[in-house]
Amino acid sequence: LVAGFVSSQVLLACVRLRVFDVLAEGPQDVPALAVRLGLTEEAVERLLDAAVSLGLAERRRGGRYGLGSLGAPMVGNAALAAMVEH
């Protein structure tokens, strides 16, 4: 039960911070993501590592993160984002 809760909170944080839209622009490193998302670098790493574990994001070369196969359907999908926020 707790794992499901944590997964849903990771997804919700990604939706609210528009992580999928940011990553859709191309892979980005932690410092750039921290500026874009308004988070500390440590918080970005924690969130993105959790998103990687769920397949929402992927680690790329050079310490960058990119959009994962399960995060890609979230890009520009307002209905799906609304369902997650509900």
Backbone as ProteinMPNN parsed JSONL, in Angstrom:
{"seq_chain_A": "LVAGFVSSQVLLACVRLRVFDVLAEGPQDVPALAVRLGLTEEAVERLLDAAVSLGLAERRRGGRYGLGSLGAPMVGNAALAAMVEH", "coords_chain_A": {"N_chain_A": [[0.81, -1.206, 0.0], [1.902, 1.225, 0.783], [3.874, 1.584, -1.147], [2.357, 2.012, -3.46], [1.169, 4.442, -2.776], [3.429, 6.115, -2.625], [4.318, 5.988, -5.29], [2.144, 7.212, -6.591], [2.383, 9.779, -5.554], [4.837, 10.615, -6.575], [4.223, 10.692, -9.304], [2.209, 12.658, -9.233], [3.691, 14.9, -8.301], [5.411, 15.229, -10.484], [3.573, 15.901, -12.463], [2.44, 18.279, -11.444], [4.676, 19.926, -11.392], [5.261, 20.045, -14.006], [7.132, 18.39, -15.18], [7.234, 16.476, -17.243], [6.651, 17.935, -19.556], [8.858, 19.636, -19.584], [10.98, 17.803, -19.863], [10.306, 16.824, -22.337], [11.344, 18.616, -24.085], [13.882, 17.819, -24.418], [16.727, 15.918, -23.191], [18.031, 16.872, -19.996], [20.33, 18.311, -17.642], [20.859, 18.054, -14.055], [21.417, 20.618, -12.741], [20.247, 22.439, -14.61], [17.607, 21.536, -14.638], [16.922, 22.032, -11.982], [16.816, 24.824, -11.914], [14.766, 25.292, -13.811], [12.587, 23.975, -12.602], [12.4, 25.133, -10.148], [13.499, 24.048, -7.836], [15.768, 22.608, -5.39], [18.946, 21.194, -6.285], [19.322, 18.723, -5.079], [16.693, 17.953, -4.476], [15.665, 17.727, -7.061], [17.196, 15.591, -8.062], [16.314, 13.554, -6.339], [13.544, 13.428, -6.951], [13.621, 12.895, -9.746], [15.094, 10.505, -9.804], [13.273, 8.846, -8.528], [11.224, 9.0, -10.42], [12.514, 7.758, -12.555], [12.67, 5.151, -11.561], [10.068, 4.405, -11.839], [9.681, 4.371, -14.526], [8.965, 6.719, -15.713], [10.791, 8.626, -16.343], [14.116, 8.721, -17.755], [17.545, 7.9, -17.231], [20.188, 9.535, -18.81], [23.165, 9.84, -20.844], [25.953, 11.678, -19.515], [24.962, 12.574, -17.089], [22.401, 13.46, -17.433], [18.801, 13.73, -17.559], [16.031, 12.255, -19.207], [12.904, 11.977, -20.961], [10.862, 9.266, -20.056], [9.484, 6.092, -21.186], [6.965, 5.676, -20.025], [6.365, 8.18, -19.173], [6.114, 9.71, -21.416], [3.437, 9.623, -22.592], [2.189, 11.504, -21.014], [2.831, 14.036, -21.844], [1.57, 17.069, -22.8], [-1.019, 16.157, -22.387], [-3.767, 17.059, -21.194], [-6.112, 15.985, -20.11], [-5.318, 13.563, -18.953], [-3.49, 14.539, -17.081], [-5.251, 15.977, -15.47], [-6.731, 13.893, -14.408], [-4.787, 12.634, -12.853], [-4.3, 14.654, -10.997], [-6.703, 14.72, -9.719]], "CA_chain_A": [[0.0, 0.0, 0.0], [2.752, 2.414, 0.859], [4.545, 1.738, -2.444], [1.386, 2.634, -4.358], [1.034, 5.845, -2.384], [4.645, 6.831, -3.026], [4.283, 6.091, -6.756], [1.157, 8.223, -6.982], [2.897, 11.093, -5.177], [5.879, 10.946, -7.552], [3.508, 11.077, -10.518], [1.546, 13.94, -8.969], [4.714, 15.947, -8.272], [5.864, 15.438, -11.862], [2.505, 16.598, -13.188], [2.314, 19.652, -10.941], [5.885, 20.684, -11.745], [5.341, 19.99, -15.471], [8.391, 17.711, -15.491], [7.14, 15.787, -18.53], [6.763, 18.955, -20.603], [10.246, 20.11, -19.584], [11.822, 16.747, -20.428], [9.949, 16.648, -23.749], [12.208, 19.526, -24.84], [15.157, 17.127, -24.583], [17.399, 15.578, -21.938], [18.605, 18.011, -19.291], [21.072, 17.938, -16.446], [20.246, 18.431, -12.782], [21.396, 22.069, -12.495], [19.259, 23.091, -15.485], [16.272, 21.158, -14.16], [16.678, 22.723, -10.714], [16.401, 26.195, -12.245], [13.459, 25.239, -14.495], [11.526, 23.494, -11.722], [12.382, 25.912, -8.91], [13.843, 23.138, -6.738], [17.198, 22.415, -5.177], [19.489, 20.09, -7.077], [19.07, 17.487, -4.331], [15.284, 17.612, -4.653], [15.512, 17.289, -8.453], [17.75, 14.234, -8.157], [15.42, 12.642, -5.605], [12.322, 13.272, -7.726], [13.894, 12.254, -11.029], [15.463, 9.109, -9.548], [12.011, 8.148, -8.276], [10.536, 8.912, -11.708], [13.229, 6.731, -13.324], [12.29, 3.842, -11.033], [8.706, 4.126, -12.309], [9.657, 4.408, -15.989], [8.468, 8.017, -16.157], [11.965, 9.331, -16.846], [15.271, 7.852, -18.002], [18.875, 8.498, -17.099], [20.902, 9.638, -20.081], [24.593, 10.12, -20.699], [26.352, 13.005, -19.04], [24.201, 12.976, -15.909], [21.139, 14.106, -17.829], [17.553, 12.965, -17.485], [15.146, 12.418, -20.342], [11.551, 11.459, -20.831], [10.747, 7.813, -20.082], [8.389, 5.57, -22.013], [5.684, 5.854, -19.341], [6.137, 9.612, -18.996], [5.822, 10.314, -22.722], [2.008, 9.889, -22.827], [1.721, 12.618, -20.191], [3.18, 15.311, -22.48], [0.47, 17.758, -23.465], [-2.281, 15.44, -22.201], [-4.441, 17.749, -20.097], [-7.102, 15.091, -19.491], [-4.596, 12.624, -18.098], [-2.966, 15.322, -15.963], [-6.384, 16.291, -14.578], [-7.067, 12.657, -13.704], [-3.756, 12.437, -11.832], [-4.498, 15.659, -9.94], [-7.959, 14.455, -9.021]], "C_chain_A": [[0.849, 1.263, 0.0], [3.456, 2.647, -0.482], [3.619, 2.405, -3.452], [1.191, 4.107, -4.059], [2.233, 6.653, -2.855], [4.666, 7.022, -4.536], [3.316, 7.174, -7.202], [1.637, 9.626, -6.642], [4.017, 11.551, -6.112], [5.222, 11.421, -8.839], [2.848, 12.436, -10.345], [2.554, 15.095, -8.955], [5.212, 16.253, -9.676], [4.831, 16.201, -12.675], [2.442, 18.061, -12.741], [3.506, 20.527, -11.308], [6.118, 20.726, -13.255], [6.667, 19.369, -15.939], [8.344, 17.076, -16.878], [7.264, 16.772, -19.692], [8.201, 19.469, -20.716], [11.152, 19.072, -20.233], [11.509, 16.481, -21.899], [10.789, 17.561, -24.65], [13.569, 18.897, -25.127], [15.788, 16.855, -23.235], [18.092, 16.796, -21.326], [19.336, 17.534, -18.048], [20.395, 18.508, -15.204], [20.276, 19.937, -12.531], [20.359, 22.808, -13.346], [17.841, 22.778, -15.024], [15.934, 21.869, -12.854], [16.192, 24.151, -10.959], [15.001, 26.181, -12.843], [12.32, 24.89, -13.547], [11.422, 24.275, -10.417], [12.641, 25.064, -7.679], [15.344, 23.153, -6.512], [17.666, 21.257, -6.053], [19.231, 18.744, -6.395], [17.627, 17.025, -4.512], [15.022, 17.114, -6.072], [16.023, 15.864, -8.604], [16.835, 13.22, -7.492], [14.156, 12.375, -6.427], [12.578, 12.507, -9.026], [14.344, 10.809, -10.855], [14.212, 8.273, -9.259], [11.233, 7.969, -9.576], [11.191, 7.864, -12.608], [12.788, 5.345, -12.858], [10.892, 3.428, -11.483], [8.594, 4.104, -13.83], [9.143, 5.708, -16.567], [9.574, 8.861, -16.774], [13.065, 8.295, -17.07], [16.544, 8.617, -17.725], [19.545, 8.46, -18.461], [22.37, 9.92, -19.808], [24.84, 11.521, -20.181], [25.561, 13.491, -17.848], [22.891, 13.666, -16.221], [19.968, 13.155, -17.631], [16.718, 13.272, -18.719], [13.796, 11.805, -20.048], [11.555, 9.942, -20.943], [9.54, 7.369, -20.886], [7.025, 5.728, -21.344], [5.373, 7.318, -19.045], [5.714, 10.291, -20.282], [4.324, 10.55, -22.964], [1.447, 11.064, -22.022], [1.948, 13.977, -20.861], [1.971, 15.878, -23.213], [-0.889, 17.098, -23.307], [-2.998, 16.001, -20.971], [-5.444, 16.851, -19.377], [-6.431, 14.114, -18.531], [-4.016, 13.34, -16.88], [-4.075, 15.653, -14.961], [-6.787, 15.052, -13.778], [-6.061, 12.399, -12.583], [-3.973, 13.412, -10.681], [-5.776, 15.423, -9.149], [-7.694, 13.51, -7.89]], "O_chain_A": [[0.549, 2.236, -0.692], [3.614, 3.793, -0.903], [4.051, 3.269, -4.215], [1.064, 4.924, -4.97], [2.08, 7.739, -3.414], [4.997, 8.106, -5.015], [3.632, 7.965, -8.09], [1.331, 10.573, -7.367], [4.132, 12.74, -6.407], [5.622, 12.44, -9.403], [2.93, 13.278, -11.239], [2.295, 16.15, -9.535], [5.413, 17.418, -10.021], [5.184, 17.056, -13.488], [2.396, 18.968, -13.572], [3.357, 21.732, -11.512], [7.058, 21.366, -13.725], [7.238, 19.773, -16.952], [9.33, 17.138, -17.613], [7.909, 16.472, -20.697], [8.695, 19.708, -21.818], [11.998, 19.414, -21.06], [12.358, 15.968, -22.629], [10.924, 17.3, -25.845], [14.318, 19.382, -25.975], [15.43, 17.485, -22.24], [18.659, 17.631, -22.03], [19.008, 16.494, -17.475], [19.484, 19.332, -15.292], [19.252, 20.499, -12.141], [19.672, 23.702, -12.851], [16.976, 23.654, -15.021], [14.788, 22.264, -12.642], [15.271, 24.626, -10.294], [14.143, 26.964, -12.436], [11.221, 25.434, -13.661], [10.465, 24.101, -9.663], [12.083, 25.315, -6.611], [16.102, 23.652, -7.345], [16.861, 20.441, -6.503], [18.955, 17.746, -7.062], [17.373, 15.833, -4.683], [14.244, 16.181, -6.267], [15.355, 15.023, -9.206], [16.61, 12.139, -8.034], [13.746, 11.225, -6.58], [11.838, 11.584, -9.365], [14.007, 9.963, -11.683], [14.112, 7.127, -9.697], [10.649, 6.911, -9.811], [10.499, 7.161, -13.343], [12.559, 4.461, -13.683], [10.568, 2.24, -11.506], [7.516, 3.842, -14.364], [8.908, 5.804, -17.771], [9.317, 9.71, -17.628], [12.958, 7.149, -16.633], [16.622, 9.824, -17.95], [19.471, 7.459, -19.174], [22.761, 10.205, -18.676], [24.035, 12.429, -20.386], [25.488, 14.696, -17.609], [22.333, 14.371, -15.38], [20.136, 11.938, -17.549], [16.699, 14.4, -19.211], [13.588, 11.19, -19.002], [12.193, 9.392, -21.841], [8.676, 8.177, -21.226], [6.023, 5.899, -22.038], [4.239, 7.656, -18.704], [5.038, 11.319, -20.258], [3.967, 11.599, -23.502], [0.359, 11.56, -22.316], [1.318, 14.964, -20.48], [1.424, 15.252, -24.121], [-1.825, 17.446, -24.026], [-2.854, 15.488, -19.861], [-5.604, 16.953, -18.161], [-6.925, 13.873, -17.429], [-4.048, 12.806, -15.771], [-3.857, 15.613, -13.75], [-7.144, 15.156, -12.604], [-6.443, 11.991, -11.486], [-3.843, 13.035, -9.517], [-5.899, 15.891, -8.017], [-8.617, 13.146, -7.16]]}, "name": "protein", "num_of_chains": 1, "seq": "LVAGFVSSQVLLACVRLRVFDVLAEGPQDVPALAVRLGLTEEAVERLLDAAVSLGLAERRRGGRYGLGSLGAPMVGNAALAAMVEH"}
